Amino acid sequence: MDIPAHHEPSPGKPLPAPSPVPEPGRPNPPRPLPAATAPNDSIVGFLLLGLFLSLPGVLIAWITGHDGHGWEHGGRVAAWIGALLSPFVWLAIIIVFTVLFTGSVTMLGCLMPGADCLAQ
């Protein structure tokens, strides 16, 4: 049996994959999950590099992301935003740890013999 000419695929275009046929008694076959897009994942990494390492983090982000792993897809902006927010983050970290250290030293002072912390 010959296939008519109008049913032959055109050269250069692959045939579309046939849709899977469900087996009797089973629901439709599961579809593969879409892969996570690299630019969105790498933008978070570039933001964190800029946030915690500031300008050296931007340099590291440029070196590691320059080969197409997201630097062109917003990674540059994310690294610079992280670098601009970096002083505020480090200031907050220093304040929190200073308060925690001061509070713990004060509480340890109350445990010393002869200390009368409850009299105040």
Tab-separated table of C-alpha atoms in Angstrom:
chain	number	residue	atom	x	y	z
A	1	MET	CA	0.000	0.000	0.000
A	2	ASP	CA	1.438	3.315	-1.057
A	3	ILE	CA	1.199	6.404	1.142
A	4	PRO	CA	-0.159	9.399	-0.723
A	5	ALA	CA	2.264	12.290	-1.264
A	6	HIS	CA	0.250	14.739	0.828
A	7	HIS	CA	0.786	12.571	3.967
A	8	GLU	CA	4.557	12.505	3.729
A	9	PRO	CA	6.390	14.795	6.145
A	10	SER	CA	8.054	17.823	4.669
A	11	PRO	CA	11.850	17.686	4.709
A	12	GLY	CA	13.411	19.427	7.716
A	13	LYS	CA	10.366	19.150	9.979
A	14	PRO	CA	10.271	16.243	12.419
A	15	LEU	CA	7.030	14.410	12.927
A	16	PRO	CA	5.220	15.338	16.140
A	17	ALA	CA	5.372	12.701	18.839
A	18	PRO	CA	2.120	10.759	19.125
A	19	SER	CA	0.174	11.415	22.288
A	20	PRO	CA	0.309	8.536	24.774
A	21	VAL	CA	-2.750	6.304	24.811
A	22	PRO	CA	-3.985	5.417	28.295
A	23	GLU	CA	-4.288	1.767	29.160
A	24	PRO	CA	-7.773	0.459	29.927
A	25	GLY	CA	-8.627	0.983	33.574
A	26	ARG	CA	-5.839	3.498	34.171
A	27	PRO	CA	-6.023	7.290	34.182
A	28	ASN	CA	-4.038	9.310	31.689
A	29	PRO	CA	-0.286	8.681	31.925
A	30	PRO	CA	1.581	11.224	34.037
A	31	ARG	CA	3.261	14.077	32.228
A	32	PRO	CA	6.903	14.814	32.953
A	33	LEU	CA	7.431	17.715	35.324
A	34	PRO	CA	8.834	20.854	33.735
A	35	ALA	CA	12.488	21.406	34.529
A	36	ALA	CA	13.352	24.284	36.844
A	37	THR	CA	14.618	27.224	34.911
A	38	ALA	CA	18.229	28.047	35.603
A	39	PRO	CA	17.890	31.849	35.482
A	40	ASN	CA	15.442	31.990	38.414
A	41	ASP	CA	17.558	29.668	40.543
A	42	SER	CA	20.776	31.466	39.744
A	43	ILE	CA	19.291	34.902	40.448
A	44	VAL	CA	18.782	33.905	44.092
A	45	GLY	CA	22.380	32.696	44.255
A	46	PHE	CA	23.691	35.930	42.747
A	47	LEU	CA	21.566	37.949	45.184
A	48	LEU	CA	22.988	36.026	48.145
A	49	LEU	CA	26.537	36.422	46.850
A	50	GLY	CA	26.093	40.178	46.613
A	51	LEU	CA	24.254	40.322	49.938
A	52	PHE	CA	26.829	38.533	52.071
A	53	LEU	CA	30.059	39.320	50.202
A	54	SER	CA	29.219	42.768	48.767
A	55	LEU	CA	31.600	43.817	45.961
A	56	PRO	CA	33.721	40.637	46.063
A	57	GLY	CA	30.409	38.747	45.735
A	58	VAL	CA	29.558	40.720	42.588
A	59	LEU	CA	32.977	39.826	41.183
A	60	ILE	CA	32.482	36.134	42.024
A	61	ALA	CA	29.008	36.248	40.471
A	62	TRP	CA	30.433	37.788	37.312
A	63	ILE	CA	33.194	35.166	37.055
A	64	THR	CA	30.935	32.172	37.728
A	65	GLY	CA	27.890	33.355	35.787
A	66	HIS	CA	29.613	34.785	32.744
A	67	ASP	CA	29.375	31.517	30.793
A	68	GLY	CA	25.598	31.669	30.433
A	69	HIS	CA	24.356	30.471	33.816
A	70	GLY	CA	22.109	33.423	34.476
A	71	TRP	CA	24.405	36.456	34.523
A	72	GLU	CA	22.664	37.800	31.444
A	73	HIS	CA	19.188	36.899	32.767
A	74	GLY	CA	18.997	39.312	35.691
A	75	GLY	CA	21.878	37.894	37.714
A	76	ARG	CA	23.844	41.095	37.229
A	77	VAL	CA	21.036	43.184	38.716
A	78	ALA	CA	20.456	40.736	41.566
A	79	ALA	CA	24.150	40.738	42.540
A	80	TRP	CA	24.272	44.535	42.563
A	81	ILE	CA	21.038	44.792	44.584
A	82	GLY	CA	22.527	42.364	47.093
A	83	ALA	CA	25.721	44.426	47.259
A	84	LEU	CA	23.722	47.621	47.876
A	85	LEU	CA	21.693	45.979	50.658
A	86	SER	CA	24.770	44.319	52.168
A	87	PRO	CA	25.716	47.112	54.642
A	88	PHE	CA	22.210	47.085	56.139
A	89	VAL	CA	22.229	43.302	56.512
A	90	TRP	CA	25.639	43.292	58.193
A	91	LEU	CA	24.596	46.170	60.478
A	92	ALA	CA	21.503	44.207	61.539
A	93	ILE	CA	23.613	41.088	62.150
A	94	ILE	CA	26.074	43.068	64.290
A	95	ILE	CA	23.265	44.679	66.319
A	96	VAL	CA	21.504	41.363	66.950
A	97	PHE	CA	24.676	39.590	68.043
A	98	THR	CA	25.713	42.543	70.250
A	99	VAL	CA	22.356	42.503	72.023
A	100	LEU	CA	22.511	38.725	72.460
A	101	PHE	CA	26.093	38.859	73.794
A	102	THR	CA	25.350	41.738	76.172
A	103	GLY	CA	22.246	40.004	77.493
A	104	SER	CA	24.067	36.744	78.067
A	105	VAL	CA	26.951	38.461	79.883
A	106	THR	CA	24.452	40.329	82.079
A	107	MET	CA	22.653	37.100	82.929
A	108	LEU	CA	25.948	35.357	83.687
A	109	GLY	CA	26.831	38.224	86.043
A	110	CYS	CA	23.782	37.393	88.116
A	111	LEU	CA	25.128	33.891	88.666
A	112	MET	CA	28.324	35.181	90.301
A	113	PRO	CA	28.611	34.675	94.067
A	114	GLY	CA	27.502	37.770	95.961
A	115	ALA	CA	25.617	39.282	93.025
A	116	ASP	CA	22.260	40.682	94.056
A	117	CYS	CA	20.360	40.978	90.745
A	118	LEU	CA	16.926	40.596	92.306
A	119	ALA	CA	17.352	43.583	94.650
A	120	GLN	CA	16.953	46.103	91.839
